[in-house]
Short mmCIF file of C-alpha atoms and ligand atoms in Angstrom, two decimals:
data_model
loop_
_atom_site.label_atom_id
_atom_site.label_comp_id
_atom_site.label_asym_id
_atom_site.label_seq_id
_atom_site.Cartn_x
_atom_site.Cartn_y
_atom_site.Cartn_z
CA MET A 1 -25.04 27.40 10.97
CA THR A 2 -22.56 30.05 12.37
CA ARG A 3 -18.99 30.51 11.14
CA GLN A 4 -17.85 29.31 14.52
CA GLU A 5 -20.11 26.12 14.25
CA PHE A 6 -18.82 25.62 10.70
CA ILE A 7 -15.22 25.83 11.71
CA LYS A 8 -15.93 23.52 14.71
CA MET A 9 -17.56 21.20 12.44
CA CYS A 10 -14.78 21.25 9.90
CA GLY A 11 -12.47 20.76 12.74
CA LEU A 12 -14.45 17.66 14.01
CA LEU A 13 -14.01 16.23 10.28
CA GLY A 14 -10.31 16.91 10.17
CA ILE A 15 -10.49 19.83 7.68
CA SER A 16 -7.79 22.57 7.71
CA ILE A 17 -10.51 25.26 7.27
CA PRO A 18 -8.39 28.47 7.56
CA PHE A 19 -6.45 27.66 4.50
CA GLN A 20 -8.75 25.55 2.55
CA SER A 21 -7.09 25.17 -0.66
CA VAL A 22 -6.92 27.15 -3.85
CA LEU A 23 -7.19 24.55 -6.66
CA THR A 24 -3.74 23.69 -7.98
CA SER A 25 -3.71 24.28 -11.62
CA TYR A 26 -4.38 21.08 -13.34
CA LYS A 27 -1.88 20.12 -16.28
CA SER A 28 -2.82 17.24 -18.56
CA SER A 29 -0.35 14.39 -19.00
CA GLU A 30 0.28 15.73 -22.47
CA GLU A 31 1.34 19.23 -21.04
CA THR A 32 3.41 17.70 -18.25
CA SER A 33 4.92 14.87 -20.33
CA LYS A 34 7.94 16.93 -21.54
CA SER A 35 10.80 17.55 -19.18
CA ASN A 36 14.35 18.82 -19.57
CA PHE A 37 15.39 17.17 -16.50
CA LYS A 38 17.84 14.39 -17.11
CA GLY A 39 18.62 12.33 -14.01
CA ASN A 40 17.13 9.96 -11.43
CA VAL A 41 14.83 10.65 -8.58
CA LEU A 42 14.65 8.83 -5.23
CA ILE A 43 11.17 9.05 -3.38
CA ILE A 44 11.32 8.28 0.21
CA GLY A 45 7.78 6.82 1.33
CA ALA A 46 5.02 5.17 -0.71
CA GLY A 47 2.03 6.92 0.94
CA ALA A 48 -0.27 9.25 -1.05
CA ALA A 49 2.58 11.68 -1.78
CA GLY A 50 5.28 9.14 -2.93
CA LEU A 51 2.82 7.29 -5.11
CA THR A 52 1.68 10.38 -6.93
CA ALA A 53 5.20 11.62 -7.25
CA GLY A 54 6.17 8.34 -8.90
CA HIS A 55 3.39 8.18 -11.03
CA LEU A 56 3.86 11.66 -12.48
CA LEU A 57 7.63 10.95 -13.02
CA ARG A 58 6.54 7.83 -14.89
CA GLN A 59 4.38 9.83 -17.11
CA LYS A 60 7.35 12.25 -17.79
CA GLY A 61 9.67 9.29 -18.54
CA ILE A 62 11.90 10.17 -15.66
CA GLU A 63 13.83 7.46 -13.92
CA PHE A 64 12.73 6.91 -10.24
CA GLN A 65 12.67 4.55 -7.26
CA ILE A 66 10.63 4.60 -4.26
CA LEU A 67 12.11 3.56 -0.86
CA GLU A 68 9.45 2.34 1.63
CA ALA A 69 10.24 1.56 5.10
CA SER A 70 7.43 -0.84 5.67
CA SER A 71 6.28 -3.91 3.68
CA VAL A 72 3.23 -2.18 2.28
CA TYR A 73 2.31 0.96 0.27
CA GLY A 74 -0.45 3.41 1.19
CA GLY A 75 0.95 4.97 4.46
CA ARG A 76 -1.70 6.83 6.41
CA MET A 77 -4.37 5.62 3.89
CA LYS A 78 -4.28 2.35 5.51
CA ARG A 79 -7.64 0.48 5.21
CA THR A 80 -8.91 -2.99 6.03
CA LEU A 81 -11.40 -5.31 3.94
CA ASP A 82 -11.44 -7.90 6.79
CA PHE A 83 -14.00 -6.06 9.06
CA VAL A 84 -17.27 -5.93 7.04
CA ASP A 85 -18.38 -5.92 3.39
CA PHE A 86 -16.96 -2.56 2.67
CA PRO A 87 -13.41 -0.99 3.11
CA ILE A 88 -12.69 0.37 6.47
CA PRO A 89 -10.52 3.48 6.46
CA LEU A 90 -8.12 3.32 9.49
CA GLY A 91 -6.49 6.71 8.45
CA GLY A 92 -7.51 9.18 5.83
CA GLU A 93 -11.32 8.61 5.16
CA TRP A 94 -13.26 11.65 3.96
CA LEU A 95 -12.79 13.51 0.56
CA HIS A 96 -12.60 17.06 1.63
CA VAL A 97 -12.49 18.92 -1.64
CA GLU A 98 -14.32 18.50 -5.08
CA LYS A 99 -13.94 15.11 -6.68
CA GLY A 100 -12.06 16.72 -9.52
CA VAL A 101 -8.86 16.21 -7.31
CA LEU A 102 -8.95 12.45 -8.40
CA SER A 103 -8.42 13.56 -11.90
CA GLU A 104 -5.70 15.93 -10.90
CA ILE A 105 -3.85 12.89 -9.36
CA ILE A 106 -4.39 10.50 -12.29
CA ASN A 107 -3.31 13.39 -14.62
CA ASP A 108 -4.59 11.53 -17.59
CA PRO A 109 -7.91 12.65 -19.21
CA SER A 110 -8.19 9.39 -21.18
CA VAL A 111 -8.62 7.35 -17.99
CA PRO A 112 -12.17 6.97 -17.01
CA ILE A 113 -12.67 7.31 -13.27
CA ASN A 114 -15.02 4.87 -11.77
CA VAL A 115 -15.00 5.80 -8.14
CA LYS A 116 -18.27 6.70 -6.32
CA THR A 117 -18.46 9.28 -3.52
CA LYS A 118 -21.28 10.52 -1.62
CA PRO A 119 -21.61 14.03 -0.04
CA TYR A 120 -23.61 14.21 3.23
CA ASP A 121 -27.15 14.93 2.72
CA MET A 122 -28.21 18.43 3.78
CA ASP A 123 -30.74 17.14 6.29
CA VAL A 124 -28.27 14.67 7.99
CA ASP A 125 -28.60 14.55 11.76
CA TYR A 126 -25.58 15.67 13.57
CA ALA A 127 -25.54 15.50 17.36
CA LEU A 128 -23.23 17.53 19.81
CA TYR A 129 -22.47 15.90 23.11
CA GLU A 130 -21.86 18.47 25.81
CA GLY A 131 -21.87 17.52 29.45
CA GLU A 132 -24.36 14.95 29.73
CA GLU A 133 -26.68 16.07 26.98
CA VAL A 134 -26.84 15.19 23.35
CA TYR A 135 -28.18 17.95 21.10
CA LEU A 136 -29.41 16.98 17.82
CA LYS A 137 -28.61 19.37 15.10
CA ASP A 138 -29.35 19.79 11.29
CA ILE A 139 -26.05 20.86 10.02
CA GLY A 140 -26.13 20.37 6.39
CA PHE A 141 -22.79 18.71 5.40
CA LYS A 142 -21.69 19.85 2.07
CA ILE A 143 -17.92 19.86 2.27
CA ASP A 144 -17.28 16.36 2.76
CA GLN A 145 -17.69 13.14 0.90
CA LYS A 146 -17.55 9.37 1.74
CA PHE A 147 -16.17 6.91 -0.73
CA ILE A 148 -18.84 4.42 -1.60
CA ASN A 149 -17.66 0.84 -1.01
CA SER A 150 -14.16 2.13 -1.83
CA SER A 151 -11.64 4.31 0.12
CA TRP A 152 -8.64 6.69 -0.53
CA PHE A 153 -6.51 3.51 -0.45
CA ASP A 154 -8.60 1.74 -3.08
CA PHE A 155 -8.48 4.77 -5.35
CA PHE A 156 -4.78 4.75 -5.31
CA GLU A 157 -4.47 1.13 -5.57
CA GLN A 158 -6.63 0.96 -8.82
CA TYR A 159 -5.30 4.21 -10.55
CA VAL A 160 -1.85 5.05 -9.22
CA VAL A 161 -0.21 1.97 -8.00
CA PRO A 162 -0.02 0.02 -11.24
CA SER A 163 2.32 2.55 -12.82
CA VAL A 164 4.68 2.54 -9.83
CA GLN A 165 4.68 -0.87 -8.18
CA ASN A 166 7.68 -2.24 -9.93
CA ASN A 167 9.70 0.77 -8.76
CA ILE A 168 8.89 0.31 -4.96
CA LEU A 169 11.54 -1.19 -2.75
CA PHE A 170 9.88 -2.36 0.52
CA ASN A 171 11.55 -2.68 4.01
CA ALA A 172 14.03 0.06 3.06
CA VAL A 173 14.19 2.39 6.03
CA VAL A 174 16.02 5.54 4.98
CA LYS A 175 18.69 6.26 7.65
CA SER A 176 20.70 8.96 6.34
CA ILE A 177 20.96 11.38 3.23
CA ASP A 178 24.26 12.85 2.24
CA TYR A 179 23.65 15.73 -0.18
CA SER A 180 26.99 17.46 0.12
CA LYS A 181 28.28 16.40 -3.24
CA ASP A 182 26.95 16.45 -6.69
CA LYS A 183 25.22 13.15 -6.36
CA ILE A 184 23.02 12.40 -3.41
CA PHE A 185 23.94 9.26 -1.30
CA VAL A 186 21.00 7.56 0.67
CA ASN A 187 21.75 4.98 3.10
CA THR A 188 18.80 2.46 3.94
CA SER A 189 18.31 -0.72 5.86
CA ASN A 190 18.10 -2.30 2.44
CA GLY A 191 21.15 -0.96 0.69
CA GLU A 192 22.62 2.14 -0.56
CA PHE A 193 21.26 4.39 -3.33
CA THR A 194 22.39 7.59 -5.36
CA ALA A 195 20.22 10.02 -7.03
CA ASP A 196 20.33 13.48 -8.60
CA LYS A 197 17.15 14.74 -6.63
CA ILE A 198 15.23 13.38 -3.73
CA ILE A 199 11.63 13.65 -2.77
CA ILE A 200 11.17 13.25 0.98
CA THR A 201 7.53 12.35 2.05
CA THR A 202 8.18 10.72 5.46
CA PRO A 203 5.82 12.05 8.21
CA VAL A 204 7.35 15.21 9.91
CA LYS A 205 6.99 13.42 13.28
CA LEU A 206 9.86 11.21 12.19
CA LEU A 207 12.01 14.20 11.19
CA GLN A 208 11.28 15.52 14.59
CA THR A 209 12.70 12.50 16.21
CA GLY A 210 15.71 12.57 14.01
CA SER A 211 15.21 9.33 12.24
CA ILE A 212 16.97 10.55 9.21
CA ALA A 213 20.50 12.08 9.51
CA PHE A 214 21.12 14.75 6.86
CA THR A 215 24.71 15.64 5.77
CA PRO A 216 25.13 18.70 5.74
CA GLN A 217 22.41 19.20 8.47
CA LEU A 218 19.19 20.95 7.06
CA PRO A 219 19.25 24.75 7.03
CA GLU A 220 18.35 26.28 10.28
CA HIS A 221 14.80 27.72 9.23
CA LYS A 222 13.92 24.16 8.06
CA ARG A 223 15.01 22.65 11.32
CA GLU A 224 13.14 25.16 13.25
CA ALA A 225 9.95 24.49 11.30
CA ILE A 226 10.24 20.75 11.70
CA ASN A 227 10.88 21.00 15.46
CA ASP A 228 8.18 23.81 16.07
CA VAL A 229 5.20 22.27 14.30
CA THR A 230 2.55 20.50 16.39
CA VAL A 231 1.74 16.95 15.34
CA TRP A 232 -1.55 15.70 16.62
CA ASP A 233 -1.76 12.26 17.91
CA GLY A 234 -4.23 10.04 16.12
CA PHE A 235 -6.62 7.00 17.04
CA LYS A 236 -9.43 5.44 15.28
CA ALA A 237 -11.81 2.66 16.20
CA PHE A 238 -14.86 1.04 14.54
CA ILE A 239 -17.56 -1.07 16.16
CA GLU A 240 -20.15 -3.19 14.39
CA PHE A 241 -23.49 -3.33 15.95
CA SER A 242 -26.66 -5.45 14.99
CA GLU A 243 -28.77 -2.23 14.73
CA LYS A 244 -28.23 1.38 14.01
CA PHE A 245 -29.23 3.54 16.97
CA TYR A 246 -26.98 6.57 16.36
CA PRO A 247 -27.03 9.67 14.01
CA ALA A 248 -24.72 10.34 11.21
CA ALA A 249 -22.29 12.01 13.42
CA ILE A 250 -21.78 12.87 17.25
CA GLY A 251 -19.32 15.56 18.02
CA PHE A 252 -17.93 15.84 21.53
CA ASP A 253 -16.76 18.81 23.41
CA ILE A 254 -13.39 18.04 24.55
CA GLY A 255 -12.35 21.54 25.59
CA SER A 256 -10.61 23.71 23.10
CA ASP A 257 -10.75 22.72 19.35
CA ARG A 258 -7.13 23.61 19.17
CA ASP A 259 -6.35 20.62 21.62
CA GLY A 260 -7.89 18.01 19.68
CA GLU A 261 -11.11 16.52 18.09
CA LYS A 262 -13.46 13.61 18.99
CA LEU A 263 -16.14 12.31 16.59
CA TYR A 264 -18.31 9.07 16.57
CA TYR A 265 -19.80 8.70 13.10
CA ASP A 266 -21.72 6.32 11.05
CA ALA A 267 -19.02 4.75 9.04
CA ALA A 268 -21.57 2.83 6.86
CA TYR A 269 -23.08 6.08 5.85
CA GLY A 270 -24.03 5.79 1.97
CA GLN A 271 -22.43 2.32 1.69
CA ASN A 272 -24.25 -0.34 -0.17
CA SER A 273 -24.33 -2.66 2.90
CA ASN A 274 -26.70 -3.65 5.54
CA ARG A 275 -24.03 -3.85 8.23
CA HIS A 276 -23.97 -1.16 11.00
CA VAL A 277 -20.61 0.17 11.74
CA LEU A 278 -19.87 3.14 14.17
CA GLY A 279 -16.47 4.72 13.80
CA LEU A 280 -14.51 6.73 16.33
CA PHE A 281 -12.15 9.40 14.94
CA THR A 282 -9.95 11.16 17.43
CA VAL A 283 -6.80 13.54 17.27
CA GLY A 284 -4.79 15.28 19.64
CA SER A 285 -6.09 15.31 23.22
CA GLY A 286 -9.25 13.56 21.83
CA THR A 287 -7.14 10.27 21.76
CA LEU A 288 -6.19 10.51 25.45
CA PRO A 289 -9.01 8.14 26.95
CA TYR A 290 -8.31 5.35 24.47
CA ARG A 291 -4.66 5.15 23.15
CA GLU A 292 -3.15 3.49 26.03
CA LEU A 293 -5.95 0.95 26.76
CA SER A 294 -5.67 -2.83 26.10
CA ASP A 295 -8.08 -4.06 23.53
CA LYS A 296 -10.55 -5.36 26.27
CA GLU A 297 -10.31 -2.20 28.12
CA LEU A 298 -10.91 -0.19 25.08
CA ILE A 299 -14.16 -1.95 24.10
CA GLU A 300 -15.31 -1.72 27.68
CA TYR A 301 -14.73 1.79 27.72
CA MET A 302 -16.31 2.74 24.33
CA LEU A 303 -19.45 0.68 25.09
CA ASN A 304 -19.66 2.19 28.41
CA GLU A 305 -19.51 5.78 27.10
CA LEU A 306 -22.07 5.03 24.27
CA ASP A 307 -24.46 3.10 26.73
CA GLU A 308 -24.61 6.37 28.68
CA ILE A 309 -25.64 8.40 25.59
CA PHE A 310 -27.92 5.75 23.94
CA ASP A 311 -29.74 4.09 26.88
CA ASN A 312 -27.58 0.89 26.94
CA LYS A 313 -28.22 0.21 23.32
CA ALA A 314 -24.48 -0.09 22.46
CA SER A 315 -23.58 -3.01 24.85
CA SER A 316 -26.82 -4.83 23.76
CA ASN A 317 -26.20 -4.64 19.96
CA TYR A 318 -22.37 -5.02 19.99
CA ILE A 319 -20.85 -7.53 17.59
CA LYS A 320 -17.19 -6.71 17.15
CA HIS A 321 -14.59 -3.95 16.94
CA THR A 322 -11.22 -3.05 15.53
CA SER A 323 -8.94 -0.12 16.24
CA GLN A 324 -5.95 1.80 14.91
CA ASN A 325 -3.29 3.77 17.19
CA TRP A 326 -1.28 6.00 14.76
CA ASN A 327 1.05 6.78 17.55
CA LYS A 328 2.09 3.21 17.62
CA GLU A 329 2.74 3.02 13.90
CA PRO A 330 6.70 3.11 13.69
CA PHE A 331 6.64 4.94 10.38
CA ALA A 332 3.98 7.59 11.28
CA LYS A 333 4.19 8.14 15.17
CA GLY A 334 1.17 10.33 15.08
CA ALA A 335 -1.82 11.61 12.88
CA TYR A 336 -0.83 14.82 11.06
CA VAL A 337 0.14 18.52 11.61
CA TYR A 338 -2.73 20.16 13.61
CA ASN A 339 -5.26 22.16 11.97
CA TYR A 340 -4.33 25.49 13.64
CA GLU A 341 -0.63 25.47 12.91
CA ASN A 342 1.08 28.52 11.62
CA TRP A 343 0.73 28.40 7.93
CA ARG A 344 4.15 30.15 7.40
CA ARG A 345 5.73 27.21 9.18
CA VAL A 346 3.94 24.71 7.02
CA ARG A 347 5.10 26.47 3.92
CA THR A 348 8.76 26.50 5.11
CA LEU A 349 8.53 22.68 5.65
CA GLY A 350 7.42 22.57 1.94
CA LYS A 351 10.26 24.30 0.58
CA SER A 352 13.10 22.44 -1.25
CA VAL A 353 16.73 22.60 -0.07
CA SER A 354 19.71 23.21 -2.36
CA ASP A 355 17.85 22.25 -5.65
CA LYS A 356 18.43 18.46 -4.35
CA LEU A 357 15.95 17.90 -1.52
CA TYR A 358 12.30 18.30 -2.19
CA PHE A 359 9.57 17.79 0.44
CA ALA A 360 6.12 16.39 -0.47
CA GLY A 361 3.43 15.11 1.69
CA THR A 362 0.65 16.30 3.94
CA SER A 363 2.92 18.40 6.04
CA TYR A 364 4.99 19.85 3.54
CA THR A 365 2.67 22.07 1.48
CA THR A 366 2.42 25.59 0.31
CA GLY A 367 0.81 26.52 3.50
CA GLU A 368 -2.63 26.89 2.19
CA ASP A 369 -4.00 23.55 3.28
CA TRP A 370 -2.57 20.41 5.02
CA GLY A 371 -3.41 17.39 6.86
CA SER A 372 -5.27 15.26 4.30
CA VAL A 373 -4.76 12.94 1.41
CA HIS A 374 -5.42 15.49 -1.29
CA THR A 375 -2.83 17.92 0.16
CA ALA A 376 -0.11 15.30 0.19
CA ALA A 377 -1.07 14.38 -3.46
CA ARG A 378 -0.94 18.15 -4.51
CA SER A 379 2.30 18.77 -2.72
CA ALA A 380 3.77 15.69 -4.73
CA ILE A 381 2.53 17.46 -7.93
CA ARG A 382 4.11 20.64 -6.93
CA ALA A 383 7.55 18.80 -5.89
CA VAL A 384 7.65 16.87 -9.32
CA ASN A 385 6.81 20.09 -11.32
CA GLU A 386 9.66 22.02 -9.41
CA ILE A 387 12.14 19.18 -10.19
CA THR A 388 11.20 19.06 -13.91
C1 FAD B 401 -6.70 9.19 12.09
C2 FAD B 401 -6.46 10.07 10.80
C3 FAD B 401 -7.56 10.48 10.19
C4 FAD B 401 -7.49 11.10 8.87
N1 FAD B 401 -8.65 11.25 8.17
C5 FAD B 401 -8.49 11.92 6.91
C6 FAD B 401 -9.61 12.23 6.18
O1 FAD B 401 -10.65 11.80 6.43
N2 FAD B 401 -9.34 12.67 4.98
C7 FAD B 401 -8.12 13.01 4.48
O2 FAD B 401 -7.89 13.49 3.28
N3 FAD B 401 -6.95 12.68 5.14
C8 FAD B 401 -7.13 12.31 6.48
N4 FAD B 401 -5.92 11.99 7.14
C9 FAD B 401 -4.77 12.51 6.66
C10 FAD B 401 -4.09 11.61 5.57
O3 FAD B 401 -4.43 10.20 5.84
C11 FAD B 401 -2.79 11.85 5.40
O4 FAD B 401 -2.50 13.20 5.39
C12 FAD B 401 -2.11 11.23 4.16
O5 FAD B 401 -2.41 9.89 3.98
C13 FAD B 401 -0.57 11.47 4.21
O6 FAD B 401 0.11 10.96 3.20
P1 FAD B 401 1.69 11.08 2.98
O7 FAD B 401 2.04 10.60 1.60
O8 FAD B 401 1.90 12.56 3.18
O9 FAD B 401 2.16 10.37 4.34
P2 FAD B 401 2.20 8.87 4.56
O10 FAD B 401 1.00 8.23 4.12
O11 FAD B 401 2.59 8.77 6.08
O12 FAD B 401 3.30 8.29 3.83
C14 FAD B 401 4.70 8.31 4.18
C15 FAD B 401 5.46 7.04 3.86
O13 FAD B 401 6.76 7.09 4.25
C16 FAD B 401 7.29 5.75 4.82
N5 FAD B 401 8.25 6.17 5.51
C17 FAD B 401 8.23 6.72 6.78
N6 FAD B 401 9.75 6.91 7.31
C18 FAD B 401 10.48 6.36 6.23
C19 FAD B 401 11.84 6.08 6.21
N7 FAD B 401 12.71 6.54 7.04
N8 FAD B 401 12.26 5.43 5.07
C20 FAD B 401 11.41 5.05 4.09
N9 FAD B 401 9.98 5.26 4.18
C21 FAD B 401 9.59 5.85 5.27
C22 FAD B 401 6.02 5.33 5.62
O14 FAD B 401 6.07 3.98 5.91
C23 FAD B 401 4.69 5.86 4.63
O15 FAD B 401 4.43 4.80 3.67
C24 FAD B 401 -6.17 11.23 8.38
C25 FAD B 401 -5.03 10.89 9.04
C26 FAD B 401 -5.11 10.12 10.27
C27 FAD B 401 -3.99 9.60 10.90
#
């Protein structure tokens, strides 16, 4: 595989390849348990970053509260158990780095981790659909892993949520943050709160649309970075078929990689299941054909394009489908910051403000890597370490 193909493949699987992360140094719970910080922390958002931040603060014995706008935790790790006999990840799906990141998140070597993942086999079939032709390729996936009969969400639910769930206030939409005085005042749809420090994990798209008012307003360089980053749209769908007639993954040429990505893939790959589920992953302009369709139009469109590629096998084997439009999620409004964003801009997003506001989440990193669950978790580790 050439470097270009490798980057394209990584792009298709949602990996921010130019800045693939340097491993964050991993400190055990014993090393991180001491803290000189005496105060309380408010965390905004109960996605991967917010949950990780709460978990670490709990380990350090620091008082915290998580304010979550929706009625559930998990954010963009959302998954459904209702579709087939294994979890279907409607957002974050693949593990893009070594499995050791799971221990980093748990931060307690005494906890045995019972999560199975499967890297793609070296001889897996990957197809490229260009024009009207499908080219079968042997690409040797090595960098991504699937959770086996589990998901990112399930990992967090088992290992992280138990230590924070009593500290999550749901249906608390943060509307304004006043950090002009010693204490920080936070106004939500579910009451007012004060804190010494705040960790903000709301998706950057929501800050772009001004959904939180800051007093004083954020510094100019921060506002510029927020407004200038490109956030990709995001859409996923899953179709169950009675037979498997497709390869492990089919990438689509949708113009420039920088505009977006589109990939159909075997969502049941490696699962202990006899069910056949084809996933559709699209971001950026890859979402355009799908995201405004009604449910009926959507399945017609998908079956039609799959029938063209696979000799009408899609419509004859169709059982059911489900989909997730991330643009329509009120507390996400998109997928994630696009893979080719300027890394300095992402680093600016991750910087704290006035030793009071800390930013964590997939878009607020050190600029080495972004756009995935592990980057969200690692940015939370960084934010908590900065505070403490
Ligand atoms: C289609 C798609 C595919 C993806 N594929 C992968 C993949 O294969 N592998 C991978 O590692 N990553 C993937 N990702 C990215 C990954 O899912 C995210 O990067 C990660 O889950 C983000 O976590 P977070 O904590 O930063 O943000 P979120 O999960 O978005 O959490 C933020 C939380 O803040 C809450 N919130 C928002 N506004 C407010 C407010 N005003 N007040 C209070 N709470 C608020 C939200 O409800 C949410 O719960 C994918 C994402 C999408 C959309």
